[in-house]
Structure formats: C-alpha cells, structure tokens
Short mmCIF file of C-alpha atoms and ligand atoms in Angstrom, two decimals:
data_model
loop_
_atom_site.label_atom_id
_atom_site.label_comp_id
_atom_site.label_asym_id
_atom_site.label_seq_id
_atom_site.Cartn_x
_atom_site.Cartn_y
_atom_site.Cartn_z
CA UNK A 1 -51.89 54.72 -108.90
CA UNK A 2 -49.99 57.88 -109.34
CA UNK A 3 -48.03 59.35 -106.64
CA UNK A 4 -49.71 62.80 -106.87
CA UNK A 5 -53.20 61.42 -106.62
CA UNK A 6 -52.57 59.83 -103.19
CA UNK A 7 -53.84 61.76 -100.17
CA UNK A 8 -51.31 62.95 -97.64
CA UNK A 9 -51.54 63.94 -93.98
CA UNK A 10 -52.30 67.60 -93.71
CA UNK A 11 -49.46 68.96 -91.29
CA UNK A 12 -46.32 67.93 -89.72
CA UNK A 13 -47.88 67.58 -86.28
CA UNK A 14 -50.70 65.54 -88.02
CA UNK A 15 -48.04 63.09 -89.30
CA UNK A 16 -46.61 62.75 -85.67
CA UNK A 17 -49.94 62.38 -83.92
CA UNK A 18 -51.51 60.11 -86.40
CA UNK A 19 -48.55 57.76 -86.18
CA UNK A 20 -48.37 57.99 -82.26
CA UNK A 21 -52.14 57.40 -82.51
CA UNK A 22 -51.49 54.28 -84.27
CA UNK A 23 -48.72 53.08 -82.05
CA UNK A 24 -50.33 54.11 -78.64
CA UNK A 25 -53.24 51.79 -77.79
CA UNK A 26 -54.31 48.82 -75.83
CA UNK A 27 -50.77 47.62 -76.35
CA UNK A 28 -49.47 50.17 -74.06
CA UNK A 29 -52.19 50.48 -71.57
CA UNK A 30 -53.70 46.95 -71.57
CA UNK A 31 -50.91 44.62 -72.90
CA UNK A 32 -47.73 45.99 -71.64
CA UNK A 33 -48.76 45.91 -67.91
CA UNK A 34 -49.97 42.38 -68.07
CA UNK A 35 -47.05 41.19 -70.18
CA UNK A 36 -44.82 42.85 -67.63
CA UNK A 37 -46.76 41.34 -64.73
CA UNK A 38 -46.66 37.76 -66.31
CA UNK A 39 -42.94 37.98 -66.96
CA UNK A 40 -41.53 39.07 -63.85
CA UNK A 41 -41.44 42.73 -63.78
CA UNK A 42 -38.35 44.73 -64.18
CA UNK A 43 -36.23 42.33 -65.80
CA UNK A 44 -38.70 42.06 -68.67
CA UNK A 45 -39.00 45.81 -68.98
CA UNK A 46 -35.21 46.26 -69.19
CA UNK A 47 -35.25 43.62 -72.06
CA UNK A 48 -37.99 45.40 -73.60
CA UNK A 49 -36.07 48.57 -73.77
CA UNK A 50 -33.12 47.00 -75.42
CA UNK A 51 -35.70 45.53 -78.04
CA UNK A 52 -37.08 48.81 -78.61
CA UNK A 53 -33.69 50.46 -79.20
CA UNK A 54 -31.96 47.65 -81.09
CA UNK A 55 -34.71 46.26 -82.98
CA UNK A 56 -37.71 48.67 -82.86
CA UNK A 57 -36.21 51.79 -84.07
CA UNK A 58 -34.24 50.52 -87.09
CA UNK A 59 -37.31 48.48 -88.15
CA UNK A 60 -39.50 51.47 -87.86
CA UNK A 61 -37.12 53.65 -89.82
CA UNK A 62 -36.88 51.08 -92.45
CA UNK A 63 -40.65 50.70 -92.69
CA UNK A 64 -40.93 54.53 -93.02
CA UNK A 65 -38.31 54.22 -96.08
CA UNK A 66 -40.26 51.57 -97.78
CA UNK A 67 -43.64 53.33 -97.42
CA UNK A 68 -42.73 56.66 -98.54
CA UNK A 69 -40.47 55.55 -101.27
CA UNK A 70 -43.09 53.22 -102.78
CA UNK A 71 -46.21 55.06 -101.71
CA UNK A 72 -48.29 51.79 -101.75
CA UNK A 73 -49.98 49.47 -99.27
CA UNK A 74 -47.89 46.84 -97.41
CA UNK A 75 -47.95 44.10 -100.09
CA UNK A 76 -48.06 46.62 -103.06
CA UNK A 77 -44.84 48.44 -101.78
CA UNK A 78 -42.79 45.25 -102.63
CA UNK A 79 -44.50 44.88 -105.98
CA UNK A 80 -43.15 48.37 -106.84
CA UNK A 81 -39.85 47.91 -105.35
CA UNK A 82 -38.95 44.37 -106.13
CA UNK A 83 -41.20 43.40 -109.05
CA UNK A 84 -41.58 39.70 -109.87
CA UNK A 85 -40.01 38.58 -106.64
CA UNK A 86 -41.09 36.72 -103.55
CA UNK A 87 -40.39 39.79 -101.27
CA UNK A 88 -44.20 40.68 -101.51
CA UNK A 89 -44.77 37.73 -99.06
CA UNK A 90 -43.62 40.24 -96.35
CA UNK A 91 -46.64 42.26 -97.25
CA UNK A 92 -49.07 39.22 -97.22
CA UNK A 93 -47.70 38.37 -93.92
CA UNK A 94 -48.56 41.66 -92.78
CA UNK A 95 -52.26 41.70 -94.24
CA UNK A 96 -52.87 38.45 -92.40
CA UNK A 97 -51.41 39.80 -89.17
CA UNK A 98 -53.69 42.78 -89.37
CA UNK A 99 -56.67 40.38 -89.55
CA UNK A 100 -55.49 38.13 -86.67
CA UNK A 101 -54.55 41.01 -84.44
CA UNK A 102 -57.94 42.81 -84.98
CA UNK A 103 -59.59 39.53 -84.23
CA UNK A 104 -58.52 39.66 -80.63
CA UNK A 105 -57.88 43.43 -80.14
CA UNK A 106 -61.53 44.41 -81.01
CA UNK A 107 -62.63 42.14 -78.05
CA UNK A 108 -60.58 44.14 -75.66
CA UNK A 109 -61.62 47.25 -77.26
CA UNK A 110 -65.11 46.16 -76.73
CA UNK A 111 -64.22 45.85 -72.95
CA UNK A 112 -63.51 49.39 -72.70
CA UNK A 113 -66.99 50.17 -74.08
CA UNK A 114 -68.61 47.94 -71.39
CA UNK A 115 -66.74 49.85 -68.87
CA UNK A 116 -67.80 53.12 -70.36
CA UNK A 117 -71.38 51.82 -70.12
CA UNK A 118 -70.92 50.64 -66.42
CA UNK A 119 -69.46 54.17 -65.54
CA UNK A 120 -72.41 55.90 -67.13
CA UNK A 121 -74.85 53.61 -65.13
CA UNK A 122 -72.59 54.06 -62.04
CA UNK A 123 -72.08 50.52 -61.40
CA UNK A 124 -68.48 50.79 -60.89
CA UNK A 125 -68.46 52.54 -57.48
CA UNK A 126 -68.33 51.11 -54.05
CA UNK A 127 -67.22 47.56 -55.10
CA UNK A 128 -64.20 45.80 -53.45
CA UNK A 129 -61.07 44.56 -55.41
CA UNK A 130 -62.65 40.96 -55.34
CA UNK A 131 -65.87 42.14 -56.72
CA UNK A 132 -64.22 43.93 -59.53
CA UNK A 133 -62.46 40.68 -60.31
CA UNK A 134 -65.42 38.50 -60.13
CA UNK A 135 -67.69 40.86 -62.10
CA UNK A 136 -65.10 40.97 -64.92
CA UNK A 137 -64.80 37.38 -65.20
CA UNK A 138 -68.51 36.96 -65.20
CA UNK A 139 -68.76 39.72 -68.03
CA UNK A 140 -65.96 38.57 -70.21
CA UNK A 141 -66.85 34.83 -70.09
CA UNK A 142 -70.54 35.57 -71.27
CA UNK A 143 -71.93 35.33 -74.51
CA UNK A 144 -74.04 38.23 -75.97
CA UNK A 145 -72.62 41.11 -73.98
CA UNK A 146 -69.01 40.80 -74.85
CA UNK A 147 -69.77 39.92 -78.44
CA UNK A 148 -72.22 42.97 -78.67
CA UNK A 149 -69.42 45.33 -77.75
CA UNK A 150 -66.82 43.66 -80.07
CA UNK A 151 -69.14 44.06 -82.82
CA UNK A 152 -69.95 47.56 -82.04
CA UNK A 153 -66.46 48.53 -81.88
CA UNK A 154 -65.68 46.78 -85.17
CA UNK A 155 -68.73 48.80 -86.72
CA UNK A 156 -67.14 51.94 -85.32
CA UNK A 157 -63.75 51.34 -87.05
CA UNK A 158 -65.39 50.46 -90.16
CA UNK A 159 -67.51 53.88 -90.29
CA UNK A 160 -64.22 55.85 -89.78
CA UNK A 161 -62.31 53.79 -92.43
CA UNK A 162 -64.89 54.26 -95.05
CA UNK A 163 -65.06 58.05 -94.33
CA UNK A 164 -61.60 58.47 -95.49
CA UNK A 165 -58.04 58.71 -94.34
CA UNK A 166 -57.26 62.15 -93.42
CA UNK A 167 -60.44 63.16 -91.89
CA UNK A 168 -61.04 60.31 -89.58
CA UNK A 169 -57.45 59.59 -88.30
CA UNK A 170 -56.12 62.86 -87.98
CA UNK A 171 -58.88 64.70 -86.36
CA UNK A 172 -59.29 62.01 -83.59
CA UNK A 173 -55.65 61.71 -82.81
CA UNK A 174 -54.93 65.53 -82.48
CA UNK A 175 -57.40 66.07 -79.56
CA UNK A 176 -57.43 62.77 -77.78
CA UNK A 177 -53.89 61.65 -77.51
CA UNK A 178 -52.61 64.71 -75.50
CA UNK A 179 -55.80 64.29 -73.41
CA UNK A 180 -55.00 60.60 -72.59
CA UNK A 181 -51.45 61.52 -71.64
CA UNK A 182 -52.58 64.02 -69.22
CA UNK A 183 -54.87 61.55 -67.57
CA UNK A 184 -52.28 59.00 -67.29
CA UNK A 185 -49.95 61.38 -65.50
CA UNK A 186 -52.65 62.14 -62.97
CA UNK A 187 -53.52 58.65 -62.35
CA UNK A 188 -49.88 57.84 -61.87
CA UNK A 189 -49.80 60.40 -59.14
CA UNK A 190 -52.83 58.77 -57.53
CA UNK A 191 -51.35 55.43 -57.68
CA UNK A 192 -48.02 56.01 -56.35
CA UNK A 193 -49.47 57.81 -53.32
CA UNK A 194 -51.60 54.63 -52.41
CA UNK A 195 -50.52 52.72 -49.46
CA UNK A 196 -47.80 49.93 -50.25
CA UNK A 197 -47.15 51.74 -53.61
CA UNK A 198 -43.47 51.22 -53.17
CA UNK A 199 -43.71 47.43 -53.75
CA UNK A 200 -45.35 48.02 -57.13
CA UNK A 201 -42.65 50.43 -58.18
CA UNK A 202 -39.94 48.10 -57.03
CA UNK A 203 -41.54 45.24 -59.02
CA UNK A 204 -41.43 47.48 -62.10
CA UNK A 205 -38.00 49.04 -61.73
CA UNK A 206 -35.82 46.67 -59.67
CA UNK A 207 -34.75 43.88 -61.95
CA UNK A 208 -34.52 40.31 -60.60
CA UNK A 209 -32.24 38.70 -63.22
CA UNK A 210 -33.13 35.28 -62.34
CA UNK A 211 -36.52 35.76 -63.92
CA UNK A 212 -35.08 35.94 -67.27
CA UNK A 213 -35.51 33.03 -69.59
CA UNK A 214 -36.19 32.33 -73.30
CA UNK A 215 -39.87 32.86 -72.93
CA UNK A 216 -39.55 36.23 -71.17
CA UNK A 217 -37.09 37.56 -74.00
CA UNK A 218 -39.52 36.40 -76.61
CA UNK A 219 -42.40 38.00 -74.93
CA UNK A 220 -40.25 41.28 -74.64
CA UNK A 221 -39.45 41.20 -78.23
CA UNK A 222 -43.11 40.66 -79.07
CA UNK A 223 -44.34 43.45 -76.95
CA UNK A 224 -41.75 45.77 -78.40
CA UNK A 225 -43.05 44.88 -81.99
CA UNK A 226 -46.65 44.95 -81.07
CA UNK A 227 -46.47 48.20 -79.30
CA UNK A 228 -44.59 50.06 -81.89
CA UNK A 229 -46.98 48.77 -84.50
CA UNK A 230 -43.94 47.35 -86.52
CA UNK A 231 -43.26 44.19 -88.42
CA UNK A 232 -46.47 43.92 -90.55
CA UNK A 233 -46.48 47.00 -92.70
CA UNK A 234 -48.75 49.19 -90.77
CA UNK A 235 -46.07 51.89 -90.75
CA UNK A 236 -45.35 51.26 -94.45
CA UNK A 237 -49.06 52.02 -95.12
CA UNK A 238 -48.99 55.12 -92.81
CA UNK A 239 -45.71 56.45 -94.19
CA UNK A 240 -47.05 56.05 -97.68
CA UNK A 241 -49.29 58.92 -96.82
CA UNK A 242 -46.44 61.04 -95.47
CA UNK A 243 -45.56 64.23 -97.32
CA UNK A 244 -42.08 64.68 -99.05
CA UNK A 245 -40.75 66.83 -96.44
CA UNK A 246 -41.63 64.67 -93.52
CA UNK A 247 -38.35 63.86 -91.52
CA UNK A 248 -38.48 60.25 -91.30
CA UNK A 249 -35.90 59.55 -88.68
CA UNK A 250 -37.01 62.24 -86.50
CA UNK A 251 -40.61 61.03 -86.71
CA UNK A 252 -39.50 57.50 -85.92
CA UNK A 253 -37.58 58.72 -82.90
CA UNK A 254 -40.58 60.83 -81.50
CA UNK A 255 -43.02 58.09 -82.00
CA UNK A 256 -40.85 55.59 -80.34
CA UNK A 257 -40.06 57.88 -77.39
CA UNK A 258 -43.79 58.81 -77.05
CA UNK A 259 -45.05 55.28 -77.26
CA UNK A 260 -42.38 53.99 -74.64
CA UNK A 261 -43.45 56.82 -72.37
CA UNK A 262 -47.11 56.03 -72.43
CA UNK A 263 -46.30 52.27 -71.65
CA UNK A 264 -44.09 53.31 -68.70
CA UNK A 265 -46.78 55.62 -67.47
CA UNK A 266 -49.13 52.73 -67.69
CA UNK A 267 -46.88 50.73 -65.54
CA UNK A 268 -46.67 53.26 -62.91
CA UNK A 269 -50.30 53.72 -62.83
CA UNK A 270 -50.96 49.87 -62.44
CA UNK A 271 -48.41 48.23 -60.37
CA UNK A 272 -48.48 50.25 -57.16
CA UNK A 273 -52.23 49.95 -57.37
CA UNK A 274 -51.93 46.00 -58.08
CA UNK A 275 -49.95 45.55 -54.75
CA UNK A 276 -51.74 48.15 -52.93
CA UNK A 277 -55.05 46.30 -53.62
CA UNK A 278 -53.78 42.81 -53.31
CA UNK A 279 -54.27 41.88 -56.96
CA UNK A 280 -51.90 39.25 -58.52
CA UNK A 281 -49.54 40.96 -60.98
CA UNK A 282 -49.83 37.61 -63.10
CA UNK A 283 -53.59 38.10 -63.63
CA UNK A 284 -53.18 38.00 -67.38
CA UNK A 285 -55.37 39.99 -69.92
CA UNK A 286 -58.04 41.13 -67.17
CA UNK A 287 -55.10 43.03 -65.16
CA UNK A 288 -56.01 46.47 -66.17
CA UNK A 289 -59.74 46.04 -66.04
CA UNK A 290 -59.60 44.65 -62.55
CA UNK A 291 -57.02 47.18 -61.14
CA UNK A 292 -58.04 50.53 -62.55
CA UNK A 293 -61.57 50.66 -61.10
CA UNK A 294 -59.91 50.44 -57.58
CA UNK A 295 -57.79 53.51 -58.40
CA UNK A 296 -60.91 55.42 -59.55
CA UNK A 297 -62.80 54.64 -56.40
CA UNK A 298 -59.95 56.22 -54.45
CA UNK A 299 -60.52 59.59 -56.41
CA UNK A 300 -63.24 62.24 -55.85
CA UNK A 301 -65.97 61.68 -58.28
CA UNK A 302 -64.46 58.27 -59.42
CA UNK A 303 -67.49 57.51 -61.71
CA UNK A 304 -66.67 60.65 -63.93
CA UNK A 305 -62.78 59.66 -63.90
CA UNK A 306 -63.62 56.25 -64.99
CA UNK A 307 -65.85 57.28 -67.61
CA UNK A 308 -63.46 59.84 -69.22
CA UNK A 309 -60.65 57.42 -68.76
CA UNK A 310 -62.24 54.63 -70.60
CA UNK A 311 -63.56 56.90 -73.47
CA UNK A 312 -60.01 58.03 -73.75
CA UNK A 313 -58.71 54.48 -73.67
CA UNK A 314 -61.46 53.55 -76.38
CA UNK A 315 -60.48 56.34 -78.60
CA UNK A 316 -56.67 55.27 -78.34
CA UNK A 317 -57.75 51.83 -79.22
CA UNK A 318 -59.90 53.05 -82.07
CA UNK A 319 -56.90 54.98 -83.64
CA UNK A 320 -54.88 51.72 -83.44
CA UNK A 321 -57.69 49.56 -85.04
CA UNK A 322 -58.14 52.02 -87.78
CA UNK A 323 -54.45 51.54 -88.56
CA UNK A 324 -54.79 47.89 -88.56
CA UNK A 325 -57.93 47.96 -90.73
CA UNK A 326 -56.01 50.28 -93.01
CA UNK A 327 -53.43 47.86 -93.93
CA UNK A 328 -55.96 45.14 -95.05
CA UNK A 329 -58.37 47.77 -96.65
CA UNK A 330 -55.64 49.60 -98.56
CA UNK A 331 -54.31 46.17 -99.81
CA UNK A 332 -57.71 44.80 -101.00
CA UNK A 333 -58.58 48.30 -102.49
CA UNK A 334 -55.32 48.85 -104.29
CA UNK A 335 -54.31 45.40 -105.55
CA UNK A 336 -57.80 44.18 -106.45
CA UNK A 337 -58.93 47.46 -107.69
CA UNK A 338 -62.03 47.07 -105.48
CA UNK A 339 -64.04 50.03 -104.34
CA UNK A 340 -62.46 51.31 -101.00
CA UNK A 341 -65.87 50.97 -99.17
CA UNK A 342 -66.29 47.27 -100.49
CA UNK A 343 -62.76 46.45 -99.62
CA UNK A 344 -63.38 47.74 -96.02
CA UNK A 345 -66.69 45.72 -95.77
CA UNK A 346 -64.92 42.41 -96.50
CA UNK A 347 -62.21 43.19 -94.03
CA UNK A 348 -64.62 44.13 -91.40
CA UNK A 349 -66.78 41.09 -91.83
CA UNK A 350 -63.57 38.72 -91.69
CA UNK A 351 -62.35 40.53 -88.69
CA UNK A 352 -65.78 40.32 -86.88
CA UNK A 353 -65.90 36.45 -87.45
CA UNK A 354 -62.58 36.16 -85.68
CA UNK A 355 -63.75 38.51 -83.07
CA UNK A 356 -66.76 36.41 -82.19
CA UNK A 357 -64.68 33.34 -81.70
CA UNK A 358 -61.84 34.95 -79.63
CA UNK A 359 -64.58 36.52 -77.34
CA UNK A 360 -66.24 33.15 -76.80
CA UNK A 361 -63.00 31.65 -76.06
CA UNK A 362 -62.87 33.59 -72.89
CA UNK A 363 -65.86 31.62 -71.80
CA UNK A 364 -67.88 28.68 -73.36
CA UNK A 365 -65.10 27.82 -76.07
CA UNK A 366 -62.22 28.13 -73.40
CA UNK A 367 -61.61 24.24 -73.65
CA UNK A 368 -61.08 24.37 -77.27
CA UNK A 369 -57.31 25.10 -77.43
CA UNK A 370 -54.78 25.33 -80.25
CA UNK A 371 -51.16 24.43 -79.15
CA UNK A 372 -52.44 24.66 -75.58
CA UNK A 373 -53.76 28.19 -76.20
CA UNK A 374 -57.27 29.71 -76.17
CA UNK A 375 -58.23 31.09 -79.50
CA UNK A 376 -57.85 34.65 -78.02
CA UNK A 377 -54.33 33.87 -76.90
CA UNK A 378 -53.42 32.01 -79.92
CA UNK A 379 -54.08 35.08 -82.19
CA UNK A 380 -52.10 37.14 -79.77
CA UNK A 381 -49.15 34.73 -79.55
CA UNK A 382 -48.86 34.08 -83.52
CA UNK A 383 -49.01 37.78 -84.40
CA UNK A 384 -46.94 39.53 -81.66
CA UNK A 385 -44.44 36.60 -81.22
CA UNK A 386 -44.19 35.31 -84.45
CA UNK A 387 -45.62 37.14 -87.41
CA UNK A 388 -44.34 40.71 -86.32
CA UNK A 389 -40.81 39.83 -85.57
CA UNK A 390 -40.66 37.59 -88.46
CA UNK A 391 -42.02 40.43 -90.84
CA UNK A 392 -39.51 42.95 -89.31
CA UNK A 393 -36.53 40.51 -89.89
CA UNK A 394 -37.62 40.12 -93.57
CA UNK A 395 -38.08 43.79 -93.99
CA UNK A 396 -34.51 44.36 -92.64
CA UNK A 397 -32.98 41.69 -94.67
CA UNK A 398 -34.84 43.19 -97.74
CA UNK A 399 -33.67 46.60 -97.36
CA UNK A 400 -30.31 45.73 -95.91
CA UNK A 401 -29.19 43.34 -98.78
CA UNK A 402 -31.36 44.29 -101.82
CA UNK A 403 -31.78 48.09 -101.70
CA UNK A 404 -28.87 50.31 -102.70
CA UNK A 405 -27.31 52.37 -99.88
CA UNK A 406 -27.52 55.48 -101.66
CA UNK A 407 -31.29 55.24 -102.43
CA UNK A 408 -31.81 54.35 -98.80
CA UNK A 409 -29.75 57.39 -97.61
CA UNK A 410 -31.38 59.71 -100.11
CA UNK A 411 -34.87 58.87 -99.01
CA UNK A 412 -34.08 59.01 -95.36
CA UNK A 413 -32.21 62.33 -95.59
CA UNK A 414 -34.95 63.83 -97.94
CA UNK A 415 -32.37 63.87 -100.92
CA UNK A 416 -29.75 65.19 -98.53
CA UNK A 417 -31.71 68.15 -97.05
CA UNK A 418 -32.09 66.73 -93.51
CA UNK A 419 -28.84 65.21 -92.00
CA UNK A 420 -28.93 61.72 -90.63
CA UNK A 421 -26.01 61.71 -88.23
CA UNK A 422 -26.32 58.05 -87.22
CA UNK A 423 -26.88 56.62 -90.65
CA UNK A 424 -24.08 54.09 -90.47
CA UNK A 425 -25.15 53.01 -86.99
CA UNK A 426 -28.64 52.58 -88.03
CA UNK A 427 -27.86 50.90 -91.35
CA UNK A 428 -25.75 48.34 -89.25
CA UNK A 429 -28.25 47.61 -86.74
CA UNK A 430 -30.90 47.33 -89.67
CA UNK A 431 -28.78 44.89 -91.73
CA UNK A 432 -27.12 42.77 -89.22
CA UNK A 433 -28.10 43.18 -85.51
CA UNK A 434 -31.80 43.06 -85.99
CA UNK A 435 -32.03 40.10 -88.13
CA UNK A 436 -29.50 38.03 -86.29
CA UNK A 437 -31.03 38.94 -82.93
CA UNK A 438 -34.56 38.13 -84.05
CA UNK A 439 -33.40 34.94 -85.54
CA UNK A 440 -31.52 33.88 -82.38
CA UNK A 441 -34.47 34.66 -80.26
CA UNK A 442 -36.62 32.56 -82.33
CA UNK A 443 -34.12 29.63 -82.26
CA UNK A 444 -33.71 30.01 -78.67
CA UNK A 445 -37.43 29.84 -77.91
CA UNK A 446 -37.71 26.87 -80.09
CA UNK A 447 -35.08 25.23 -78.09
CA UNK A 448 -32.99 24.88 -81.07
CA UNK A 449 -30.01 26.52 -79.47
CA UNK A 450 -29.83 24.05 -76.59
CA UNK A 451 -29.90 21.30 -79.14
CA UNK A 452 -26.88 22.96 -80.94
CA UNK A 453 -25.10 23.57 -77.75
CA UNK A 454 -25.50 19.81 -76.81
CA UNK A 455 -24.17 18.82 -80.18
CA UNK A 456 -20.82 20.59 -79.34
CA UNK A 457 -20.50 19.33 -75.66
N1 LIG B 501 -49.54 49.31 -81.54
C1 LIG B 501 -50.73 49.48 -81.20
C2 LIG B 501 -51.02 49.20 -79.75
O1 LIG B 501 -50.05 49.30 -79.09
C3 LIG B 501 -51.44 48.22 -81.96
C4 LIG B 501 -51.34 48.29 -83.33
C5 LIG B 501 -51.82 48.99 -84.22
C6 LIG B 501 -50.46 47.51 -84.06
N2 LIG B 501 -51.31 48.82 -85.42
C7 LIG B 501 -50.31 47.76 -85.29
C8 LIG B 501 -49.57 46.31 -83.61
C9 LIG B 501 -49.67 47.16 -86.33
C10 LIG B 501 -48.91 45.64 -84.35
C11 LIG B 501 -48.84 46.07 -85.90
O2 LIG B 501 -52.10 49.18 -79.27
#
C-alpha cells in the first residue's frame, strides 16, 4: 500500500483527541480505581506514576516512531522495517492482545449500557449502598442480560469500524472527551464534600510503603501500559494515520498527561465516596459500579446525572474499543488483502465469542478457573500484566538496538524541524531502562529474583 493513499487524521487537534480517546477509557475510570483499591492505595499510585514516566512515555514515543515511519498496521510495520526477521512477532503479540482485551473490555462496556438503561427507567434512585451492591452482583452474574449488552456494544464498535477511520473516531472524540472531563471534575467536587471524604483522599494520596510487594509493582506496571494503550501496537496503528507534520514527542507528552489526569480525577471521584458509603476499596471490578450511583443520589436530579455520566463513560469506552478493534482489523485487512468490512466481521465474531465466555465467568462459569483465575480475570491478567509489558519491552529493544539513531532522531524531530531537547534521555530510557526494568519486574513476580538471591547467600 502506498503512503499517499493511506488516510490521515484531519487536524492537529484531531490527532491528539483521537489518541486521547484511545487512551482514556474504562482503563482510567473503571480499572484504575479498582486496581488502586485492591493494591493498597497511595503506594500503588506512586509506583504507577514512576511506571508512566520511566516506561510509559518512552514506549509511547517509540510506538509513534514505528507507526508513522512504516505507515502500516502493528504486524505489517515490522515487516516493512525489518523484513524477513522475527520482529513481526511483536505485532502478532499485539493482534492477539487486542482480541483478548476486547474479550473482557466489551463486557464492562456492556455494564455501562445496563446502567444507562437503568438511569432511563429511573431504577437507580433511592437505593442504599447495600442495595446497589446486591443488584450489581445479581445483574453481572446473570446470563442473558449482561451478554445482551456485551453483544450490543460489540456491534456498535463494529459499525463504527466499518464506517471508516476518520469519520467515526475523530468526530466522536472531539465532542465527548472534553465533556467527560468536565463531568469528572464536577463529580470530584461532590465526592470530596461528602462526610468522611478525607479518609478516601488519605487512602489515595498518603502512601503506606509496607503495602508494596512484587505483585503491587507488576499491577502498577500493567495498569500503566493498559491505561496508555501501549505495548501492543495500538499506537503504532494510530500513528500510522498521523500526518507528516504531527509533533510526535509533544503528542506523546500531551496524551500521557491527559490520560494520567483523568485517572487521578477518577480516583478523587471514587475513593472519598467509597469511604463515605462504607464500601470496601478492595471490592474489585465492581467498585466503580457500586460506588458511583451513591454519589449521583447525593446530587439534585441524580437520575439525569447518572444517565449523562454513563453515556459519556460508554463513549469513552467506545473510542477505546474502536482503537483495539482497529489493530486487529487493520492487520487482517492489510496483511491478508481482505475487504475491510469482511476483516472487521471476523474480528467482531472472535471478540464476541470471548466476550460471552468472560461475561458468563462472572456467574455460572465462575468455578471454571485458569491458573486460579476466572476467564474474565485471566484475559485481564495475561494482557495487562504479561502481553503489553512484554510487547513494550520488545519494541524498545528493537528500536534501541536495531534502528539507526539518526533515522530515529530524524523521524522524531520531523526531519530536524521540531527540536527534541531530551532526545538522549529518551533514547537512554528506551534502550536500557525500560527493557531492564520490565525484565526485572517479570523476574521478580515469577519469584526468580529470590531464587537467584538465595543462590548467592
Ligand atoms: N487504554 C484504554 C483504556 O484505558 C484501553 C485500550 C485501548 C488499550 N487501546 C488499548 C489498552 C491498547 C491496551 C492496549 O481504557
């Protein structure tokens, strides 16, 4: 495929917003609070920040480099840049990760549709915290209802993917993202003015270092990768649609800052309410869904608030599922020369099958576990904690050791027209710090470091 024919995003703002749309989603508003809650609060947050700066940012810039340089999908990019080598395995890892992530992401996105429905039928108001919890469990462990919403969400994603890249993604992001941001700010204000809110803020911002262990570190790294949409070629695919004059370093910085800001806002919105309503911060995947309705009930016209909020959350999820779907679709479409619409159909069918099983694993299939995890948790674990960091590590190793530094610098500075002041720092982190840190975190989690230590004692 020639470079000229490939569609690109329409405007500079479009580039940033579409990429923010990809990064900001359930990962920030659903996954971040529950991971923070399950991993002890502020100490987790601190490690998360370190991962964002030291690993996330360098990996993101590197993905942008690969994508815009090659102008191909995640797997095809490596075929162009390193023909005849095994580096394209990075792309395949990404394509599989896209399937697996969508396999559980659609389920949670489906939950937002249920809450939109409940807000419309006014069934969220007047309930106690216990009732919200009970009703959520009842709903999510059911059979037809959650599957119905999962499938519906999958179909919505499918339709947008088939209707084309620019129209669908760009338009949705431009309006909804700023609106979601505004809503989060207002909900934060409501949450921090609840009784006992300070306990929640303390939980989120006052680190207890005794809570840190290898699994907390792995979770924080996984969350950083998941939230920034890095490590699986999603941003390779997106940046392949960037224009020649897009400032890659600046875009990476802006996306990272906005994504992190949204996660922090979500934390400030959730934790004061968690403590105020006596909910367990360790509740897991349901945390946001059992906490937020309580906050809405404290607002005048609570039903309307929950309606608008869950619509915005649904759209944020949609801009993320689109990006994930795009990775797999672009791959099948370009590498197998299949019609785009047919490629999308295959991807959607595969994703929906996974979605049905992961939804059922919240209820009747709960007992069927893989390595002690339900199917839903398993998909989450292998993607966020293994495939994404592994992909990120390989991306850094490839560019760090196989790509000429001059070519890298030329692309990242738009042929020298936009200066990159911290280029050497970036290159050092990308080539050495990120791969070594990710490797060590893996070894640590596997318990191998302890074994090696024991060997020397
Ligand atoms: N980052 C998105 C979120 O926070 C999810 C997502 C979209 C993603 N594309 C991705 C995660 C690619 C990993 C890789 O909801």
